[in-house]
C-alpha cells in the first residue's frame, strides 16, 4: 500500500513542540542543535519555553516547524533502522513527499534535496522576506468555508473589481485546501469586502485570519525576488522521493523545476486539494503527517475519505506509525 509523507505549514506551531522528541531520541536532538547552529540562535529555547509571540513570528515559526518535522522523521528512521531513501526503494513504501507552503521545504529536506542547515537558513530568509514585503496592516487573509475553488475565484474577482485604490487591489486564492475550504489573500480592503460578500457567492462562513501578511498573493512579489536570489545560491539535489509541488499539484524530481516552483510558490496558490487527489490517483492509500499538529490530516480526510491518515509529532505516536511500514 502506497504511503505519502506530508509536512505542515505555518499555524501549526505551539510552545513545547519537539521537546519530547529531543528528550527521547538523540537523532532528534541533533536536528534541533544543527538548526540552532545554522541560524546562530537558540531557536530551540524559543520553541520549548516561548514566549509564544516570539515563536509565532514568521521568521521563527517557519524554521521551527521544519525542525520539528525533520526531528520526528529522524526518530522514525531510528526506530525502523532505515533512512527515508530505503523506505522509498522500488519495493518500498513511501511514494511521495509533499508539504503545505513552508512544509514544502520540510518535504525537500526530508527527501535529501536540501541539507538541514540550508533549509533552516532558507526558511529564516523566507520568513523575513514575506513579513517585510507588505507593511503591517495593509494586507489580509480570509478563510472561506462551504465554498469550492470556482466560487472562491468568482468572489475574489468581484471583491477586487470594486477597488477604489489607484491601480486596483489584489484579492486572490492563496490556498485551495479542500473541496469546501479556500483561503483568499490580498489587500486588506479587498479581503474585507470578500468576507462581507461571501455568503452571496455560496460560502457558509468567511473568517478573517490572524496573520501578519498576505501570503501567497501577488503582494508577495518582493519576497519572491528575495527567494529567487537565495535559492540560486543553494545546492539542490534530486529528492530521493518525488515531490508533489504546491504550485503544480504534480510530481517532480527535477532540480531546476523545484527551484522555480519554490519561487513561484511565494506568490502562487497552494494547490493542496489537487495535490492530495493526485497522490491518491497514483496509488497512495495512507498519508502520514510528520511534524506539529493535525491540520493536514483533517484536510486529507475532507479531500478523500478513502485515504487513511496518521500523525507523527510526539514519541507516543511511534508505535502506531512504525506499524504502517510493516503492514
Short mmCIF file of C-alpha atoms in Angstrom, two decimals:
data_model
loop_
_atom_site.label_atom_id
_atom_site.label_comp_id
_atom_site.label_asym_id
_atom_site.label_seq_id
_atom_site.Cartn_x
_atom_site.Cartn_y
_atom_site.Cartn_z
CA UNK A 1 0.00 0.00 0.00
CA UNK A 2 1.42 3.37 -1.04
CA UNK A 3 2.27 5.91 1.64
CA UNK A 4 2.84 9.66 1.32
CA UNK A 5 4.61 11.81 3.91
CA UNK A 6 3.19 15.31 4.30
CA UNK A 7 4.61 18.23 6.26
CA UNK A 8 2.60 21.04 7.92
CA UNK A 9 2.75 24.77 7.31
CA UNK A 10 2.57 27.89 9.44
CA UNK A 11 -0.18 27.96 12.05
CA UNK A 12 0.63 24.52 13.49
CA UNK A 13 3.31 25.89 15.83
CA UNK A 14 2.92 25.78 19.63
CA UNK A 15 5.28 26.28 22.55
CA UNK A 16 6.78 22.96 23.62
CA UNK A 17 6.67 21.31 20.21
CA UNK A 18 9.51 18.89 19.58
CA UNK A 19 10.83 18.88 23.16
CA UNK A 20 9.70 15.34 23.94
CA UNK A 21 11.30 14.09 20.71
CA UNK A 22 14.60 15.75 21.65
CA UNK A 23 14.50 14.18 25.11
CA UNK A 24 13.70 10.70 23.80
CA UNK A 25 15.87 10.45 20.66
CA UNK A 26 19.49 11.59 20.21
CA UNK A 27 18.90 11.77 16.45
CA UNK A 28 16.01 14.22 17.01
CA UNK A 29 18.02 16.28 19.49
CA UNK A 30 20.80 16.56 16.91
CA UNK A 31 18.34 18.15 14.46
CA UNK A 32 17.49 20.97 16.85
CA UNK A 33 21.17 21.52 17.66
CA UNK A 34 22.05 21.73 13.96
CA UNK A 35 19.24 24.20 13.27
CA UNK A 36 20.35 26.35 16.22
CA UNK A 37 23.92 26.35 14.87
CA UNK A 38 22.81 27.17 11.31
CA UNK A 39 20.79 30.17 12.49
CA UNK A 40 23.25 31.33 15.13
CA UNK A 41 20.34 31.43 17.57
CA UNK A 42 18.85 29.18 20.24
CA UNK A 43 15.64 28.72 18.31
CA UNK A 44 15.02 25.53 20.30
CA UNK A 45 14.76 27.58 23.50
CA UNK A 46 12.02 29.74 21.96
CA UNK A 47 10.28 26.59 20.73
CA UNK A 48 10.29 24.88 24.11
CA UNK A 49 10.00 27.82 26.51
CA UNK A 50 8.40 30.61 24.48
CA UNK A 51 7.25 33.28 24.66
CA UNK A 52 4.53 32.37 22.20
CA UNK A 53 4.68 35.75 20.46
CA UNK A 54 8.34 35.12 19.60
CA UNK A 55 7.62 31.64 18.24
CA UNK A 56 4.73 33.00 16.17
CA UNK A 57 6.99 35.48 14.35
CA UNK A 58 7.13 34.25 10.77
CA UNK A 59 10.95 34.22 10.71
CA UNK A 60 10.96 31.87 13.74
CA UNK A 61 7.85 29.80 13.08
CA UNK A 62 8.97 28.66 9.64
CA UNK A 63 12.36 27.10 10.56
CA UNK A 64 10.91 25.88 13.88
CA UNK A 65 8.13 23.89 12.22
CA UNK A 66 10.61 22.41 9.76
CA UNK A 67 12.91 21.38 12.62
CA UNK A 68 10.11 19.51 14.39
CA UNK A 69 9.16 17.71 11.19
CA UNK A 70 12.71 16.56 10.47
CA UNK A 71 13.28 15.60 14.12
CA UNK A 72 10.16 13.44 14.02
CA UNK A 73 11.35 11.81 10.81
CA UNK A 74 14.78 11.11 12.29
CA UNK A 75 13.11 9.47 15.30
CA UNK A 76 11.09 7.27 12.95
CA UNK A 77 14.18 6.31 10.96
CA UNK A 78 15.94 5.40 14.21
CA UNK A 79 13.03 3.16 15.25
CA UNK A 80 12.90 1.45 11.86
CA UNK A 81 16.65 1.24 11.39
CA UNK A 82 16.26 2.60 7.86
CA UNK A 83 16.57 6.01 6.25
CA UNK A 84 13.84 7.55 4.09
CA UNK A 85 15.69 6.61 0.90
CA UNK A 86 15.49 2.93 1.87
CA UNK A 87 11.78 3.32 2.60
CA UNK A 88 11.25 4.56 -0.94
CA UNK A 89 13.19 1.98 -2.94
CA UNK A 90 11.28 0.36 -5.83
CA UNK A 91 9.74 -2.17 -3.49
CA UNK A 92 9.45 0.31 -0.63
CA UNK A 93 6.51 2.03 1.00
CA UNK A 94 6.95 5.80 0.62
CA UNK A 95 5.76 7.02 -2.80
CA UNK A 96 5.74 10.81 -2.38
CA UNK A 97 6.54 13.72 -0.09
CA UNK A 98 4.57 16.97 -0.02
CA UNK A 99 4.27 19.98 2.25
CA UNK A 100 1.84 22.84 2.74
CA UNK A 101 3.57 26.16 1.96
CA UNK A 102 6.71 26.21 4.15
CA UNK A 103 6.13 22.48 4.62
CA UNK A 104 7.36 22.02 1.04
CA UNK A 105 10.84 22.92 2.32
CA UNK A 106 10.48 20.35 5.10
CA UNK A 107 9.48 17.76 2.50
CA UNK A 108 12.53 18.56 0.39
CA UNK A 109 14.83 18.37 3.41
CA UNK A 110 13.29 15.03 4.35
CA UNK A 111 13.93 13.74 0.84
CA UNK A 112 17.55 14.89 0.84
CA UNK A 113 17.18 17.72 -1.69
CA UNK A 114 18.39 20.32 0.82
CA UNK A 115 20.76 19.99 3.74
CA UNK A 116 19.18 20.66 7.11
CA UNK A 117 21.31 23.78 7.63
CA UNK A 118 20.44 25.20 4.23
CA UNK A 119 16.73 24.55 4.83
CA UNK A 120 16.81 26.39 8.14
CA UNK A 121 18.58 29.39 6.61
CA UNK A 122 16.27 29.48 3.58
CA UNK A 123 13.21 29.47 5.82
CA UNK A 124 14.62 32.23 8.01
CA UNK A 125 15.18 34.29 4.84
CA UNK A 126 11.73 33.38 3.51
CA UNK A 127 10.01 34.31 6.75
CA UNK A 128 11.70 37.70 6.95
CA UNK A 129 11.14 38.47 3.28
CA UNK A 130 7.44 37.61 3.44
CA UNK A 131 6.96 39.72 6.55
CA UNK A 132 8.77 42.70 5.04
CA UNK A 133 7.08 42.55 1.61
CA UNK A 134 3.94 44.37 2.75
CA UNK A 135 3.65 46.95 5.57
CA UNK A 136 1.75 45.63 8.58
CA UNK A 137 -1.96 46.37 8.30
CA UNK A 138 -2.08 46.71 4.51
CA UNK A 139 -2.69 43.06 3.70
CA UNK A 140 -5.04 40.36 4.99
CA UNK A 141 -6.18 36.78 4.51
CA UNK A 142 -9.58 35.14 4.99
CA UNK A 143 -10.77 31.54 5.16
CA UNK A 144 -13.90 30.65 3.22
CA UNK A 145 -15.87 27.62 4.39
CA UNK A 146 -18.54 25.78 2.43
CA UNK A 147 -17.32 27.00 -0.96
CA UNK A 148 -15.16 25.45 -3.66
CA UNK A 149 -12.39 26.82 -5.82
CA UNK A 150 -14.58 28.10 -8.65
CA UNK A 151 -16.91 30.01 -6.33
CA UNK A 152 -13.97 31.43 -4.39
CA UNK A 153 -12.32 32.66 -7.59
CA UNK A 154 -15.51 34.43 -8.65
CA UNK A 155 -15.79 36.03 -5.22
CA UNK A 156 -12.16 37.18 -5.33
CA UNK A 157 -12.63 38.74 -8.77
CA UNK A 158 -15.78 40.53 -7.65
CA UNK A 159 -14.16 41.89 -4.49
CA UNK A 160 -11.11 43.11 -6.39
CA UNK A 161 -13.23 44.77 -9.08
CA UNK A 162 -14.78 47.13 -6.53
CA UNK A 163 -11.41 48.63 -5.57
CA UNK A 164 -11.10 52.38 -5.12
CA UNK A 165 -7.31 52.24 -4.81
CA UNK A 166 -5.44 53.60 -7.87
CA UNK A 167 -4.12 50.65 -9.84
CA UNK A 168 -6.61 48.30 -8.25
CA UNK A 169 -6.40 45.88 -5.34
CA UNK A 170 -5.27 42.28 -5.03
CA UNK A 171 -7.70 39.58 -3.95
CA UNK A 172 -6.79 36.05 -4.98
CA UNK A 173 -6.93 32.41 -3.93
CA UNK A 174 -3.96 31.66 -1.68
CA UNK A 175 -4.80 28.11 -0.60
CA UNK A 176 -7.14 25.62 -2.24
CA UNK A 177 -7.16 23.43 0.86
CA UNK A 178 -10.17 21.13 0.48
CA UNK A 179 -13.40 20.83 -1.51
CA UNK A 180 -15.14 23.30 0.80
CA UNK A 181 -12.21 25.28 2.27
CA UNK A 182 -10.41 28.01 0.35
CA UNK A 183 -8.25 30.87 1.64
CA UNK A 184 -8.09 34.31 -0.01
CA UNK A 185 -5.20 36.75 0.30
CA UNK A 186 -4.51 40.32 -0.80
CA UNK A 187 -5.10 43.96 0.05
CA UNK A 188 -6.92 44.37 3.35
CA UNK A 189 -9.81 46.37 1.90
CA UNK A 190 -10.42 43.81 -0.85
CA UNK A 191 -10.29 40.88 1.57
CA UNK A 192 -12.71 42.61 3.93
CA UNK A 193 -15.10 43.16 1.01
CA UNK A 194 -14.80 39.50 0.08
CA UNK A 195 -15.73 38.48 3.63
CA UNK A 196 -18.78 40.74 3.52
CA UNK A 197 -19.84 39.36 0.13
CA UNK A 198 -19.01 35.71 0.79
CA UNK A 199 -22.49 34.39 1.55
CA UNK A 200 -23.79 35.87 -1.70
CA UNK A 201 -21.33 33.61 -3.52
CA UNK A 202 -22.28 30.44 -1.64
CA UNK A 203 -19.88 30.42 1.27
CA UNK A 204 -21.29 29.15 4.53
CA UNK A 205 -18.86 31.26 6.53
CA UNK A 206 -15.94 33.64 5.99
CA UNK A 207 -13.37 34.46 8.65
CA UNK A 208 -10.51 36.94 8.65
CA UNK A 209 -7.32 35.16 9.68
CA UNK A 210 -4.92 36.38 12.35
CA UNK A 211 -1.86 36.54 10.09
CA UNK A 212 0.90 39.09 9.74
CA UNK A 213 0.99 39.35 5.94
CA UNK A 214 -1.00 38.44 2.79
CA UNK A 215 0.87 35.22 2.00
CA UNK A 216 0.61 33.53 -1.41
CA UNK A 217 -0.61 36.62 -3.21
CA UNK A 218 0.83 38.97 -5.83
CA UNK A 219 1.68 41.37 -2.99
CA UNK A 220 4.48 38.94 -2.05
CA UNK A 221 6.40 39.73 -5.25
CA UNK A 222 9.29 41.39 -3.34
CA UNK A 223 9.66 38.23 -1.24
CA UNK A 224 9.65 36.08 -4.38
CA UNK A 225 12.58 38.10 -5.70
CA UNK A 226 14.49 37.58 -2.44
CA UNK A 227 13.86 33.84 -2.58
CA UNK A 228 14.91 33.65 -6.22
CA UNK A 229 18.27 35.10 -5.24
CA UNK A 230 18.59 32.94 -2.12
CA UNK A 231 17.70 29.70 -3.92
CA UNK A 232 20.19 30.48 -6.69
CA UNK A 233 22.95 30.29 -4.07
CA UNK A 234 21.92 26.93 -2.59
CA UNK A 235 22.74 23.45 -3.86
CA UNK A 236 19.67 21.30 -4.56
CA UNK A 237 19.93 17.56 -5.15
CA UNK A 238 17.26 15.42 -6.80
CA UNK A 239 14.95 14.32 -3.98
CA UNK A 240 15.13 10.65 -3.06
CA UNK A 241 11.33 10.58 -3.15
CA UNK A 242 9.27 12.53 -5.73
CA UNK A 243 7.89 15.84 -4.51
CA UNK A 244 4.30 16.89 -5.16
CA UNK A 245 4.78 20.62 -5.70
CA UNK A 246 2.35 23.20 -4.30
CA UNK A 247 2.06 25.23 -7.50
CA UNK A 248 1.67 22.33 -9.95
CA UNK A 249 -0.05 19.62 -7.87
CA UNK A 250 2.04 17.03 -9.69
CA UNK A 251 5.29 15.18 -9.05
CA UNK A 252 8.85 16.17 -9.86
CA UNK A 253 12.42 15.26 -9.03
CA UNK A 254 13.91 17.84 -11.40
CA UNK A 255 16.23 20.21 -9.55
CA UNK A 256 15.65 23.29 -11.71
CA UNK A 257 11.89 22.74 -11.74
CA UNK A 258 11.93 22.59 -7.94
CA UNK A 259 13.98 25.79 -7.72
CA UNK A 260 11.48 27.64 -9.92
CA UNK A 261 8.46 26.18 -8.15
CA UNK A 262 9.70 27.35 -4.76
CA UNK A 263 9.96 30.90 -6.12
CA UNK A 264 6.52 30.71 -7.76
CA UNK A 265 5.04 29.34 -4.53
CA UNK A 266 5.63 32.67 -2.73
CA UNK A 267 3.02 34.47 -4.84
CA UNK A 268 1.12 31.44 -6.15
CA UNK A 269 -1.73 29.26 -4.92
CA UNK A 270 -1.05 26.28 -2.68
CA UNK A 271 -2.98 23.60 -4.60
CA UNK A 272 -3.36 21.21 -1.69
CA UNK A 273 -6.69 19.67 -2.70
CA UNK A 274 -5.33 18.75 -6.12
CA UNK A 275 -2.05 17.53 -4.63
CA UNK A 276 -3.81 15.02 -2.39
CA UNK A 277 -6.08 13.92 -5.23
CA UNK A 278 -3.02 13.38 -7.43
CA UNK A 279 -1.32 11.18 -4.83
CA UNK A 280 -4.48 9.12 -4.42
CA UNK A 281 -4.73 8.67 -8.20
CA UNK A 282 -1.19 7.24 -8.19
CA UNK A 283 -1.90 4.54 -5.63
CA UNK A 284 -1.37 6.31 -2.31
CA UNK A 285 -3.71 4.86 0.32
CA UNK A 286 -2.14 6.19 3.52
CA UNK A 287 -0.94 9.67 4.43
CA UNK A 288 1.41 10.32 7.35
CA UNK A 289 1.58 13.89 8.68
CA UNK A 290 5.08 14.45 10.05
CA UNK A 291 5.52 17.32 12.50
CA UNK A 292 3.41 19.56 14.70
CA UNK A 293 -0.37 19.32 14.74
CA UNK A 294 -3.01 17.50 12.72
CA UNK A 295 -4.20 20.19 10.31
CA UNK A 296 -3.20 18.37 7.13
CA UNK A 297 -4.71 15.09 8.28
CA UNK A 298 -8.05 16.84 8.65
CA UNK A 299 -7.78 18.33 5.17
CA UNK A 300 -6.83 14.97 3.67
CA UNK A 301 -9.95 13.37 5.12
CA UNK A 302 -12.08 16.15 3.64
CA UNK A 303 -10.49 15.64 0.22
CA UNK A 304 -10.66 11.83 0.05
CA UNK A 305 -12.28 9.77 2.78
CA UNK A 306 -10.79 6.55 1.38
CA UNK A 307 -7.33 7.69 2.49
CA UNK A 308 -6.08 6.58 5.91
CA UNK A 309 -4.27 9.24 7.93
CA UNK A 310 -1.81 9.12 10.82
CA UNK A 311 0.30 11.68 12.66
CA UNK A 312 3.89 11.66 13.92
CA UNK A 313 4.74 14.57 16.19
CA UNK A 314 5.48 13.09 19.64
CA UNK A 315 7.20 9.88 20.83
CA UNK A 316 3.85 8.31 21.73
CA UNK A 317 2.93 8.26 18.04
CA UNK A 318 5.80 5.99 17.06
CA UNK A 319 4.32 2.57 17.82
CA UNK A 320 1.34 3.13 15.56
CA UNK A 321 3.42 4.79 12.85
CA UNK A 322 6.10 2.09 12.68
CA UNK A 323 3.30 -0.42 12.09
CA UNK A 324 2.49 1.41 8.84
CA UNK A 325 5.88 0.36 7.48
CA UNK A 326 5.35 -3.27 8.43
CA UNK A 327 1.85 -3.64 7.04
#
